[in-house]
């Protein structure tokens, strides 16, 4: 029986989730674990260029994996043939490789696993296991979405997120720097979490997002940066008409640019330092880690902020 009256909770909007038909889980890596457990794969091919947390479910379940290389277009460079009990995991890099994902799906069929953690708006392909995470695109503490046609019989506990809100709230009241330690602590706390259903709090937060406006702002900011930086960008990733990017990847020979941006309080992430240990020093993946500046283009910002970024880069 639901209570009536009393004190108010956090005031939230009650709209619709973007991935309303997906399975709601607590983290992206647990979506991957769910797939691996449900499908029973004996081996999976993974890109060198990916986050180390991807390995968490493989180590937990004892499933062998093998790395492959990508080229400058973020497409698979190596050749291999999948066996009946093997799968291929591909990252939809920065939300810009949906057309290539579709090509892979046609080639590999249902043995493709699509990591859309950087491509929240990319549509899932029927029959293809696909997962998304919420934190990379929106101000929420956790949460992930999974599309799969095979489920395992297990009554999953529901997650609780109220203790993971510190960085989100501090950023509003105290500024970005004040909540960064809490953000890092939260990222560490999510390591090793069992598969759980998405919390009520995160579900309600995801229902309150203006997805259309967020997508329009991301696309507009990406286009503006590309118009001004494409000539000096060593990466050429065009924006498809239906793509909604996570960041603008800017690859430069200037190894000091990343720190220069940070010194100007333009915070750019490093994806992914673990690759420097996995891959040989001169491989493309290591170059991408060291010299790519992932410029923020999200829904918090407009052309004024993009101009500031451009001025720092060209200054």
PDB file of C-alpha atoms in Angstrom:
ATOM      1  CA  UNK A   1       0.000   0.000   0.000  1.00  0.00           C
ATOM      2  CA  UNK A   2       1.463   3.359  -1.091  1.00  0.00           C
ATOM      3  CA  UNK A   3       1.582   6.124   1.514  1.00  0.00           C
ATOM      4  CA  UNK A   4      -0.465   9.285   1.042  1.00  0.00           C
ATOM      5  CA  UNK A   5       0.740  12.644   2.335  1.00  0.00           C
ATOM      6  CA  UNK A   6       3.795  13.497   4.402  1.00  0.00           C
ATOM      7  CA  UNK A   7       6.982  15.180   3.199  1.00  0.00           C
ATOM      8  CA  UNK A   8       7.910  15.626  -0.465  1.00  0.00           C
ATOM      9  CA  UNK A   9      10.528  13.621  -2.341  1.00  0.00           C
ATOM     10  CA  UNK A  10      12.806  15.106  -4.996  1.00  0.00           C
ATOM     11  CA  UNK A  11      10.615  16.765  -7.614  1.00  0.00           C
ATOM     12  CA  UNK A  12      10.955  14.834 -10.866  1.00  0.00           C
ATOM     13  CA  UNK A  13       9.257  14.851 -14.242  1.00  0.00           C
ATOM     14  CA  UNK A  14       7.339  11.786 -15.343  1.00  0.00           C
ATOM     15  CA  UNK A  15       7.807  11.454 -19.065  1.00  0.00           C
ATOM     16  CA  UNK A  16       8.938   8.473 -21.125  1.00  0.00           C
ATOM     17  CA  UNK A  17      12.278   6.737 -21.257  1.00  0.00           C
ATOM     18  CA  UNK A  18      14.108   6.686 -24.567  1.00  0.00           C
ATOM     19  CA  UNK A  19      14.740   2.928 -24.282  1.00  0.00           C
ATOM     20  CA  UNK A  20      11.356   2.090 -22.763  1.00  0.00           C
ATOM     21  CA  UNK A  21      11.269  -1.439 -24.231  1.00  0.00           C
ATOM     22  CA  UNK A  22      14.709  -2.510 -22.987  1.00  0.00           C
ATOM     23  CA  UNK A  23      15.660  -4.540 -19.936  1.00  0.00           C
ATOM     24  CA  UNK A  24      16.647  -2.054 -17.211  1.00  0.00           C
ATOM     25  CA  UNK A  25      19.827  -3.016 -15.346  1.00  0.00           C
ATOM     26  CA  UNK A  26      22.277  -1.226 -13.075  1.00  0.00           C
ATOM     27  CA  UNK A  27      25.481  -1.027 -15.183  1.00  0.00           C
ATOM     28  CA  UNK A  28      26.677  -1.549 -18.738  1.00  0.00           C
ATOM     29  CA  UNK A  29      29.191  -4.222 -17.764  1.00  0.00           C
ATOM     30  CA  UNK A  30      26.359  -6.157 -16.121  1.00  0.00           C
ATOM     31  CA  UNK A  31      24.400  -5.973 -19.365  1.00  0.00           C
ATOM     32  CA  UNK A  32      27.390  -7.675 -20.981  1.00  0.00           C
ATOM     33  CA  UNK A  33      27.510 -10.271 -18.211  1.00  0.00           C
ATOM     34  CA  UNK A  34      23.811 -10.919 -18.717  1.00  0.00           C
ATOM     35  CA  UNK A  35      24.414 -11.575 -22.435  1.00  0.00           C
ATOM     36  CA  UNK A  36      27.363 -13.874 -21.764  1.00  0.00           C
ATOM     37  CA  UNK A  37      25.428 -15.905 -19.213  1.00  0.00           C
ATOM     38  CA  UNK A  38      22.290 -16.124 -21.342  1.00  0.00           C
ATOM     39  CA  UNK A  39      24.078 -17.038 -24.583  1.00  0.00           C
ATOM     40  CA  UNK A  40      26.786 -19.309 -23.168  1.00  0.00           C
ATOM     41  CA  UNK A  41      29.582 -18.155 -25.478  1.00  0.00           C
ATOM     42  CA  UNK A  42      32.905 -19.984 -25.172  1.00  0.00           C
ATOM     43  CA  UNK A  43      35.008 -17.134 -26.537  1.00  0.00           C
ATOM     44  CA  UNK A  44      34.531 -13.470 -27.500  1.00  0.00           C
ATOM     45  CA  UNK A  45      36.653 -11.184 -29.673  1.00  0.00           C
ATOM     46  CA  UNK A  46      37.157  -7.727 -28.128  1.00  0.00           C
ATOM     47  CA  UNK A  47      38.779  -4.504 -29.379  1.00  0.00           C
ATOM     48  CA  UNK A  48      42.052  -3.430 -27.812  1.00  0.00           C
ATOM     49  CA  UNK A  49      40.566   0.049 -27.820  1.00  0.00           C
ATOM     50  CA  UNK A  50      37.969  -0.246 -25.075  1.00  0.00           C
ATOM     51  CA  UNK A  51      37.514   0.313 -21.359  1.00  0.00           C
ATOM     52  CA  UNK A  52      39.078  -2.121 -18.917  1.00  0.00           C
ATOM     53  CA  UNK A  53      35.734  -2.657 -17.155  1.00  0.00           C
ATOM     54  CA  UNK A  54      34.647  -4.697 -20.182  1.00  0.00           C
ATOM     55  CA  UNK A  55      36.903  -7.488 -18.926  1.00  0.00           C
ATOM     56  CA  UNK A  56      35.110  -7.680 -15.591  1.00  0.00           C
ATOM     57  CA  UNK A  57      32.375 -10.143 -16.664  1.00  0.00           C
ATOM     58  CA  UNK A  58      34.845 -12.287 -18.620  1.00  0.00           C
ATOM     59  CA  UNK A  59      37.079 -12.705 -15.601  1.00  0.00           C
ATOM     60  CA  UNK A  60      34.105 -13.313 -13.350  1.00  0.00           C
ATOM     61  CA  UNK A  61      32.645 -16.015 -15.604  1.00  0.00           C
ATOM     62  CA  UNK A  62      35.984 -17.458 -16.780  1.00  0.00           C
ATOM     63  CA  UNK A  63      35.191 -16.888 -20.465  1.00  0.00           C
ATOM     64  CA  UNK A  64      38.213 -16.629 -22.811  1.00  0.00           C
ATOM     65  CA  UNK A  65      38.600 -13.535 -24.987  1.00  0.00           C
ATOM     66  CA  UNK A  66      40.939 -12.362 -27.728  1.00  0.00           C
ATOM     67  CA  UNK A  67      41.765  -8.782 -28.690  1.00  0.00           C
ATOM     68  CA  UNK A  68      41.605  -7.306 -32.183  1.00  0.00           C
ATOM     69  CA  UNK A  69      42.918  -4.036 -33.661  1.00  0.00           C
ATOM     70  CA  UNK A  70      40.972  -1.211 -35.297  1.00  0.00           C
ATOM     71  CA  UNK A  71      42.042   1.185 -38.060  1.00  0.00           C
ATOM     72  CA  UNK A  72      41.884   4.995 -38.209  1.00  0.00           C
ATOM     73  CA  UNK A  73      38.215   4.753 -39.218  1.00  0.00           C
ATOM     74  CA  UNK A  74      37.512   2.792 -36.017  1.00  0.00           C
ATOM     75  CA  UNK A  75      36.713  -0.327 -38.011  1.00  0.00           C
ATOM     76  CA  UNK A  76      38.082  -3.834 -37.466  1.00  0.00           C
ATOM     77  CA  UNK A  77      41.534  -4.323 -38.982  1.00  0.00           C
ATOM     78  CA  UNK A  78      42.199  -7.982 -38.133  1.00  0.00           C
ATOM     79  CA  UNK A  79      40.787 -11.040 -39.872  1.00  0.00           C
ATOM     80  CA  UNK A  80      39.197 -13.918 -37.985  1.00  0.00           C
ATOM     81  CA  UNK A  81      36.362 -16.385 -38.404  1.00  0.00           C
ATOM     82  CA  UNK A  82      33.762 -16.838 -35.699  1.00  0.00           C
ATOM     83  CA  UNK A  83      32.922 -20.366 -34.620  1.00  0.00           C
ATOM     84  CA  UNK A  84      29.383 -21.355 -33.654  1.00  0.00           C
ATOM     85  CA  UNK A  85      30.001 -20.766 -29.941  1.00  0.00           C
ATOM     86  CA  UNK A  86      31.978 -17.508 -30.368  1.00  0.00           C
ATOM     87  CA  UNK A  87      30.913 -13.863 -30.544  1.00  0.00           C
ATOM     88  CA  UNK A  88      32.283 -10.506 -31.643  1.00  0.00           C
ATOM     89  CA  UNK A  89      31.955  -7.414 -29.448  1.00  0.00           C
ATOM     90  CA  UNK A  90      32.163  -4.052 -31.194  1.00  0.00           C
ATOM     91  CA  UNK A  91      32.044  -0.573 -29.666  1.00  0.00           C
ATOM     92  CA  UNK A  92      29.943   2.015 -31.481  1.00  0.00           C
ATOM     93  CA  UNK A  93      32.681   4.606 -31.006  1.00  0.00           C
ATOM     94  CA  UNK A  94      31.454   8.026 -29.867  1.00  0.00           C
ATOM     95  CA  UNK A  95      28.011   7.248 -31.312  1.00  0.00           C
ATOM     96  CA  UNK A  96      29.359   7.719 -34.851  1.00  0.00           C
ATOM     97  CA  UNK A  97      29.684   4.160 -36.220  1.00  0.00           C
ATOM     98  CA  UNK A  98      26.083   2.980 -36.564  1.00  0.00           C
ATOM     99  CA  UNK A  99      26.397   2.315 -40.303  1.00  0.00           C
ATOM    100  CA  UNK A 100      29.387   0.077 -39.650  1.00  0.00           C
ATOM    101  CA  UNK A 101      27.473  -1.673 -36.861  1.00  0.00           C
ATOM    102  CA  UNK A 102      24.768  -2.464 -39.404  1.00  0.00           C
ATOM    103  CA  UNK A 103      27.380  -3.902 -41.767  1.00  0.00           C
ATOM    104  CA  UNK A 104      28.779  -6.099 -39.003  1.00  0.00           C
ATOM    105  CA  UNK A 105      25.286  -7.303 -38.118  1.00  0.00           C
ATOM    106  CA  UNK A 106      24.704  -8.376 -41.704  1.00  0.00           C
ATOM    107  CA  UNK A 107      28.042 -10.187 -41.717  1.00  0.00           C
ATOM    108  CA  UNK A 108      28.046 -11.911 -38.318  1.00  0.00           C
ATOM    109  CA  UNK A 109      24.339 -12.274 -37.571  1.00  0.00           C
ATOM    110  CA  UNK A 110      23.239 -12.778 -33.984  1.00  0.00           C
ATOM    111  CA  UNK A 111      26.775 -13.487 -32.761  1.00  0.00           C
ATOM    112  CA  UNK A 112      27.464  -9.743 -32.700  1.00  0.00           C
ATOM    113  CA  UNK A 113      27.379  -7.904 -29.361  1.00  0.00           C
ATOM    114  CA  UNK A 114      27.039  -4.141 -29.772  1.00  0.00           C
ATOM    115  CA  UNK A 115      28.478  -1.934 -27.048  1.00  0.00           C
ATOM    116  CA  UNK A 116      26.445   1.264 -27.377  1.00  0.00           C
ATOM    117  CA  UNK A 117      27.694   2.806 -24.149  1.00  0.00           C
ATOM    118  CA  UNK A 118      28.985   5.714 -26.256  1.00  0.00           C
ATOM    119  CA  UNK A 119      25.926   5.700 -28.516  1.00  0.00           C
ATOM    120  CA  UNK A 120      22.852   6.157 -26.344  1.00  0.00           C
ATOM    121  CA  UNK A 121      20.630   7.255 -29.233  1.00  0.00           C
ATOM    122  CA  UNK A 122      21.648   4.528 -31.707  1.00  0.00           C
ATOM    123  CA  UNK A 123      18.721   2.249 -32.491  1.00  0.00           C
ATOM    124  CA  UNK A 124      19.091  -1.424 -31.588  1.00  0.00           C
ATOM    125  CA  UNK A 125      19.046  -3.897 -34.466  1.00  0.00           C
ATOM    126  CA  UNK A 126      16.491  -6.680 -34.212  1.00  0.00           C
ATOM    127  CA  UNK A 127      18.067  -9.926 -33.015  1.00  0.00           C
ATOM    128  CA  UNK A 128      21.394  -8.291 -32.091  1.00  0.00           C
ATOM    129  CA  UNK A 129      22.429  -8.139 -28.426  1.00  0.00           C
ATOM    130  CA  UNK A 130      22.932  -4.465 -27.603  1.00  0.00           C
ATOM    131  CA  UNK A 131      23.548  -2.529 -24.423  1.00  0.00           C
ATOM    132  CA  UNK A 132      23.653   1.113 -23.341  1.00  0.00           C
ATOM    133  CA  UNK A 133      24.713   3.039 -20.255  1.00  0.00           C
ATOM    134  CA  UNK A 134      23.116   6.198 -18.869  1.00  0.00           C
ATOM    135  CA  UNK A 135      25.957   8.012 -17.071  1.00  0.00           C
ATOM    136  CA  UNK A 136      27.959   8.890 -20.186  1.00  0.00           C
ATOM    137  CA  UNK A 137      25.112  10.966 -21.622  1.00  0.00           C
ATOM    138  CA  UNK A 138      23.051  12.219 -18.684  1.00  0.00           C
ATOM    139  CA  UNK A 139      23.323  13.350 -15.073  1.00  0.00           C
ATOM    140  CA  UNK A 140      22.277  10.143 -13.348  1.00  0.00           C
ATOM    141  CA  UNK A 141      24.161   7.962 -10.833  1.00  0.00           C
ATOM    142  CA  UNK A 142      24.003   4.621 -12.677  1.00  0.00           C
ATOM    143  CA  UNK A 143      21.745   2.589 -14.936  1.00  0.00           C
ATOM    144  CA  UNK A 144      21.909   0.708 -18.219  1.00  0.00           C
ATOM    145  CA  UNK A 145      19.624  -0.703 -20.891  1.00  0.00           C
ATOM    146  CA  UNK A 146      19.844  -4.093 -22.580  1.00  0.00           C
ATOM    147  CA  UNK A 147      18.242  -5.541 -25.694  1.00  0.00           C
ATOM    148  CA  UNK A 148      18.473  -9.315 -26.047  1.00  0.00           C
ATOM    149  CA  UNK A 149      16.144 -12.055 -27.250  1.00  0.00           C
ATOM    150  CA  UNK A 150      17.331 -14.561 -24.652  1.00  0.00           C
ATOM    151  CA  UNK A 151      16.877 -14.230 -20.909  1.00  0.00           C
ATOM    152  CA  UNK A 152      18.087 -16.307 -18.018  1.00  0.00           C
ATOM    153  CA  UNK A 153      15.714 -17.307 -15.252  1.00  0.00           C
ATOM    154  CA  UNK A 154      16.798 -15.396 -12.197  1.00  0.00           C
ATOM    155  CA  UNK A 155      14.902 -13.054  -9.923  1.00  0.00           C
ATOM    156  CA  UNK A 156      17.109  -9.964  -9.906  1.00  0.00           C
ATOM    157  CA  UNK A 157      17.295  -7.682  -6.890  1.00  0.00           C
ATOM    158  CA  UNK A 158      16.539  -4.014  -7.531  1.00  0.00           C
ATOM    159  CA  UNK A 159      19.409  -1.579  -7.128  1.00  0.00           C
ATOM    160  CA  UNK A 160      19.402   1.451  -4.796  1.00  0.00           C
ATOM    161  CA  UNK A 161      20.968   4.717  -5.966  1.00  0.00           C
ATOM    162  CA  UNK A 162      20.265   7.332  -3.311  1.00  0.00           C
ATOM    163  CA  UNK A 163      23.788   7.102  -1.862  1.00  0.00           C
ATOM    164  CA  UNK A 164      25.352   7.743  -5.293  1.00  0.00           C
ATOM    165  CA  UNK A 165      24.024  11.270  -5.808  1.00  0.00           C
ATOM    166  CA  UNK A 166      26.797  13.320  -4.156  1.00  0.00           C
ATOM    167  CA  UNK A 167      28.756  14.291  -7.290  1.00  0.00           C
ATOM    168  CA  UNK A 168      25.586  15.258  -9.166  1.00  0.00           C
ATOM    169  CA  UNK A 169      24.291  17.465  -6.365  1.00  0.00           C
ATOM    170  CA  UNK A 170      27.659  19.011  -5.477  1.00  0.00           C
ATOM    171  CA  UNK A 171      28.245  20.054  -9.068  1.00  0.00           C
ATOM    172  CA  UNK A 172      25.032  22.091  -8.964  1.00  0.00           C
ATOM    173  CA  UNK A 173      25.681  23.758  -5.596  1.00  0.00           C
ATOM    174  CA  UNK A 174      29.476  23.920  -5.437  1.00  0.00           C
ATOM    175  CA  UNK A 175      30.817  23.563  -8.982  1.00  0.00           C
ATOM    176  CA  UNK A 176      32.485  20.885 -11.093  1.00  0.00           C
ATOM    177  CA  UNK A 177      35.701  20.559  -9.097  1.00  0.00           C
ATOM    178  CA  UNK A 178      33.904  20.081  -5.764  1.00  0.00           C
ATOM    179  CA  UNK A 179      32.184  16.893  -6.863  1.00  0.00           C
ATOM    180  CA  UNK A 180      34.995  15.276  -8.848  1.00  0.00           C
ATOM    181  CA  UNK A 181      36.296  13.156  -5.966  1.00  0.00           C
ATOM    182  CA  UNK A 182      32.775  11.856  -5.393  1.00  0.00           C
ATOM    183  CA  UNK A 183      32.470  11.091  -9.122  1.00  0.00           C
ATOM    184  CA  UNK A 184      35.678   9.059  -9.014  1.00  0.00           C
ATOM    185  CA  UNK A 185      34.547   7.286  -5.859  1.00  0.00           C
ATOM    186  CA  UNK A 186      31.260   6.373  -7.508  1.00  0.00           C
ATOM    187  CA  UNK A 187      33.048   4.925 -10.541  1.00  0.00           C
ATOM    188  CA  UNK A 188      35.110   2.716  -8.223  1.00  0.00           C
ATOM    189  CA  UNK A 189      32.034   1.719  -6.206  1.00  0.00           C
ATOM    190  CA  UNK A 190      30.317   0.382  -9.334  1.00  0.00           C
ATOM    191  CA  UNK A 191      33.134  -2.121  -9.885  1.00  0.00           C
ATOM    192  CA  UNK A 192      32.102  -5.635  -8.904  1.00  0.00           C
ATOM    193  CA  UNK A 193      28.429  -4.850  -8.490  1.00  0.00           C
ATOM    194  CA  UNK A 194      26.177  -7.872  -9.097  1.00  0.00           C
ATOM    195  CA  UNK A 195      23.540  -7.736 -11.802  1.00  0.00           C
ATOM    196  CA  UNK A 196      20.561  -5.829 -10.461  1.00  0.00           C
ATOM    197  CA  UNK A 197      17.512  -4.146 -11.876  1.00  0.00           C
ATOM    198  CA  UNK A 198      17.771  -0.404 -12.401  1.00  0.00           C
ATOM    199  CA  UNK A 199      16.859   1.571  -9.293  1.00  0.00           C
ATOM    200  CA  UNK A 200      13.579   3.438  -8.967  1.00  0.00           C
ATOM    201  CA  UNK A 201      15.524   6.687  -8.612  1.00  0.00           C
ATOM    202  CA  UNK A 202      17.484   6.260 -11.838  1.00  0.00           C
ATOM    203  CA  UNK A 203      14.373   5.104 -13.688  1.00  0.00           C
ATOM    204  CA  UNK A 204      12.496   8.241 -12.668  1.00  0.00           C
ATOM    205  CA  UNK A 205      15.458  10.475 -13.509  1.00  0.00           C
ATOM    206  CA  UNK A 206      15.638   8.923 -16.984  1.00  0.00           C
ATOM    207  CA  UNK A 207      11.921   9.626 -17.472  1.00  0.00           C
ATOM    208  CA  UNK A 208      12.504  13.317 -16.839  1.00  0.00           C
ATOM    209  CA  UNK A 209      15.007  13.974 -19.650  1.00  0.00           C
ATOM    210  CA  UNK A 210      14.198  16.033 -22.743  1.00  0.00           C
ATOM    211  CA  UNK A 211      15.802  13.600 -25.159  1.00  0.00           C
ATOM    212  CA  UNK A 212      14.965  15.525 -28.314  1.00  0.00           C
ATOM    213  CA  UNK A 213      16.517  18.777 -27.128  1.00  0.00           C
ATOM    214  CA  UNK A 214      19.604  16.963 -25.831  1.00  0.00           C
ATOM    215  CA  UNK A 215      20.082  15.278 -29.198  1.00  0.00           C
ATOM    216  CA  UNK A 216      19.687  18.540 -31.122  1.00  0.00           C
ATOM    217  CA  UNK A 217      22.240  20.317 -28.942  1.00  0.00           C
ATOM    218  CA  UNK A 218      24.766  17.508 -29.237  1.00  0.00           C
ATOM    219  CA  UNK A 219      24.437  17.417 -33.014  1.00  0.00           C
ATOM    220  CA  UNK A 220      24.643  21.203 -33.327  1.00  0.00           C
ATOM    221  CA  UNK A 221      27.730  21.452 -31.143  1.00  0.00           C
ATOM    222  CA  UNK A 222      29.450  18.596 -32.980  1.00  0.00           C
ATOM    223  CA  UNK A 223      28.785  20.218 -36.361  1.00  0.00           C
ATOM    224  CA  UNK A 224      30.125  23.572 -35.179  1.00  0.00           C
ATOM    225  CA  UNK A 225      33.353  22.092 -33.863  1.00  0.00           C
ATOM    226  CA  UNK A 226      33.778  20.011 -37.009  1.00  0.00           C
ATOM    227  CA  UNK A 227      33.335  23.070 -39.237  1.00  0.00           C
ATOM    228  CA  UNK A 228      36.108  24.842 -37.361  1.00  0.00           C
ATOM    229  CA  UNK A 229      38.490  21.987 -36.520  1.00  0.00           C
ATOM    230  CA  UNK A 230      38.163  19.420 -39.304  1.00  0.00           C
ATOM    231  CA  UNK A 231      41.191  20.718 -41.221  1.00  0.00           C
ATOM    232  CA  UNK A 232      43.540  20.044 -38.298  1.00  0.00           C
ATOM    233  CA  UNK A 233      41.807  16.926 -36.961  1.00  0.00           C
ATOM    234  CA  UNK A 234      43.613  13.699 -37.845  1.00  0.00           C
ATOM    235  CA  UNK A 235      40.345  11.816 -37.341  1.00  0.00           C
ATOM    236  CA  UNK A 236      37.619  12.208 -39.942  1.00  0.00           C
ATOM    237  CA  UNK A 237      34.297  11.004 -38.568  1.00  0.00           C
ATOM    238  CA  UNK A 238      31.348  12.550 -40.363  1.00  0.00           C
ATOM    239  CA  UNK A 239      28.036  12.940 -38.585  1.00  0.00           C
ATOM    240  CA  UNK A 240      25.303  10.790 -40.135  1.00  0.00           C
ATOM    241  CA  UNK A 241      21.868  12.378 -40.261  1.00  0.00           C
ATOM    242  CA  UNK A 242      20.532  10.232 -37.417  1.00  0.00           C
ATOM    243  CA  UNK A 243      23.676  10.042 -35.252  1.00  0.00           C
ATOM    244  CA  UNK A 244      23.832  11.664 -31.817  1.00  0.00           C
ATOM    245  CA  UNK A 245      27.477  11.814 -30.692  1.00  0.00           C
ATOM    246  CA  UNK A 246      28.854  11.544 -27.174  1.00  0.00           C
ATOM    247  CA  UNK A 247      31.905  13.801 -27.761  1.00  0.00           C
ATOM    248  CA  UNK A 248      33.896  15.369 -30.581  1.00  0.00           C
ATOM    249  CA  UNK A 249      37.116  13.328 -30.941  1.00  0.00           C
ATOM    250  CA  UNK A 250      40.000  15.613 -31.921  1.00  0.00           C
ATOM    251  CA  UNK A 251      43.263  13.816 -32.712  1.00  0.00           C
ATOM    252  CA  UNK A 252      46.273  16.084 -32.733  1.00  0.00           C
ATOM    253  CA  UNK A 253      50.058  15.805 -32.844  1.00  0.00           C
ATOM    254  CA  UNK A 254      50.208  18.330 -30.005  1.00  0.00           C
ATOM    255  CA  UNK A 255      50.742  16.120 -26.973  1.00  0.00           C
ATOM    256  CA  UNK A 256      50.303  19.113 -24.644  1.00  0.00           C
ATOM    257  CA  UNK A 257      46.870  20.189 -25.871  1.00  0.00           C
ATOM    258  CA  UNK A 258      44.926  17.989 -23.471  1.00  0.00           C
ATOM    259  CA  UNK A 259      46.577  19.556 -20.427  1.00  0.00           C
ATOM    260  CA  UNK A 260      46.172  23.016 -21.947  1.00  0.00           C
ATOM    261  CA  UNK A 261      42.422  22.471 -22.193  1.00  0.00           C
ATOM    262  CA  UNK A 262      42.225  21.174 -18.630  1.00  0.00           C
ATOM    263  CA  UNK A 263      44.187  24.188 -17.375  1.00  0.00           C
ATOM    264  CA  UNK A 264      41.494  26.346 -18.989  1.00  0.00           C
ATOM    265  CA  UNK A 265      38.826  24.337 -17.108  1.00  0.00           C
ATOM    266  CA  UNK A 266      37.745  22.521 -20.259  1.00  0.00           C
ATOM    267  CA  UNK A 267      37.663  18.998 -18.903  1.00  0.00           C
ATOM    268  CA  UNK A 268      38.466  16.297 -21.437  1.00  0.00           C
ATOM    269  CA  UNK A 269      38.507  12.632 -20.513  1.00  0.00           C
ATOM    270  CA  UNK A 270      41.186  10.097 -21.463  1.00  0.00           C
ATOM    271  CA  UNK A 271      39.753   6.978 -23.141  1.00  0.00           C
ATOM    272  CA  UNK A 272      41.276   4.518 -22.119  1.00  0.00           C
ATOM    273  CA  UNK A 273      44.661   4.463 -20.297  1.00  0.00           C
ATOM    274  CA  UNK A 274      44.466   0.688 -19.823  1.00  0.00           C
ATOM    275  CA  UNK A 275      45.041   0.325 -23.584  1.00  0.00           C
ATOM    276  CA  UNK A 276      48.641   1.466 -23.084  1.00  0.00           C
ATOM    277  CA  UNK A 277      49.237  -1.756 -21.147  1.00  0.00           C
ATOM    278  CA  UNK A 278      47.288  -4.027 -23.497  1.00  0.00           C
ATOM    279  CA  UNK A 279      48.649  -2.893 -26.859  1.00  0.00           C
ATOM    280  CA  UNK A 280      52.156  -2.268 -28.196  1.00  0.00           C
ATOM    281  CA  UNK A 281      53.360   1.297 -27.848  1.00  0.00           C
ATOM    282  CA  UNK A 282      53.333   2.193 -31.547  1.00  0.00           C
ATOM    283  CA  UNK A 283      49.902   0.751 -32.345  1.00  0.00           C
ATOM    284  CA  UNK A 284      47.127   3.121 -33.353  1.00  0.00           C
ATOM    285  CA  UNK A 285      45.212   2.401 -30.174  1.00  0.00           C
ATOM    286  CA  UNK A 286      48.012   3.871 -28.041  1.00  0.00           C
ATOM    287  CA  UNK A 287      48.207   6.955 -30.267  1.00  0.00           C
ATOM    288  CA  UNK A 288      44.470   7.481 -29.796  1.00  0.00           C
ATOM    289  CA  UNK A 289      44.807   7.247 -26.021  1.00  0.00           C
ATOM    290  CA  UNK A 290      47.687   9.719 -25.811  1.00  0.00           C
ATOM    291  CA  UNK A 291      46.737  12.357 -28.351  1.00  0.00           C
ATOM    292  CA  UNK A 292      42.964  12.409 -28.753  1.00  0.00           C
ATOM    293  CA  UNK A 293      41.094  15.212 -27.002  1.00  0.00           C
ATOM    294  CA  UNK A 294      37.464  14.289 -26.462  1.00  0.00           C
ATOM    295  CA  UNK A 295      35.811  17.683 -26.604  1.00  0.00           C
ATOM    296  CA  UNK A 296      32.540  18.092 -24.673  1.00  0.00           C
ATOM    297  CA  UNK A 297      29.511  18.771 -26.865  1.00  0.00           C
ATOM    298  CA  UNK A 298      26.674  17.723 -24.603  1.00  0.00           C
ATOM    299  CA  UNK A 299      23.305  19.318 -23.921  1.00  0.00           C
ATOM    300  CA  UNK A 300      24.623  21.652 -21.202  1.00  0.00           C
ATOM    301  CA  UNK A 301      26.427  23.766 -23.770  1.00  0.00           C
ATOM    302  CA  UNK A 302      25.894  25.868 -26.868  1.00  0.00           C
ATOM    303  CA  UNK A 303      27.863  27.779 -29.494  1.00  0.00           C
ATOM    304  CA  UNK A 304      29.412  30.115 -26.903  1.00  0.00           C
ATOM    305  CA  UNK A 305      31.138  27.226 -25.151  1.00  0.00           C
ATOM    306  CA  UNK A 306      32.187  25.715 -28.487  1.00  0.00           C
ATOM    307  CA  UNK A 307      33.803  29.040 -29.429  1.00  0.00           C
ATOM    308  CA  UNK A 308      35.739  28.997 -26.171  1.00  0.00           C
ATOM    309  CA  UNK A 309      37.030  25.493 -26.910  1.00  0.00           C
ATOM    310  CA  UNK A 310      38.053  26.480 -30.445  1.00  0.00           C
ATOM    311  CA  UNK A 311      39.877  29.598 -29.210  1.00  0.00           C
ATOM    312  CA  UNK A 312      41.918  27.552 -26.726  1.00  0.00           C
ATOM    313  CA  UNK A 313      42.856  25.002 -29.387  1.00  0.00           C
ATOM    314  CA  UNK A 314      43.825  27.628 -31.952  1.00  0.00           C
ATOM    315  CA  UNK A 315      45.342  30.063 -29.461  1.00  0.00           C
TER     316      UNK A 315
END
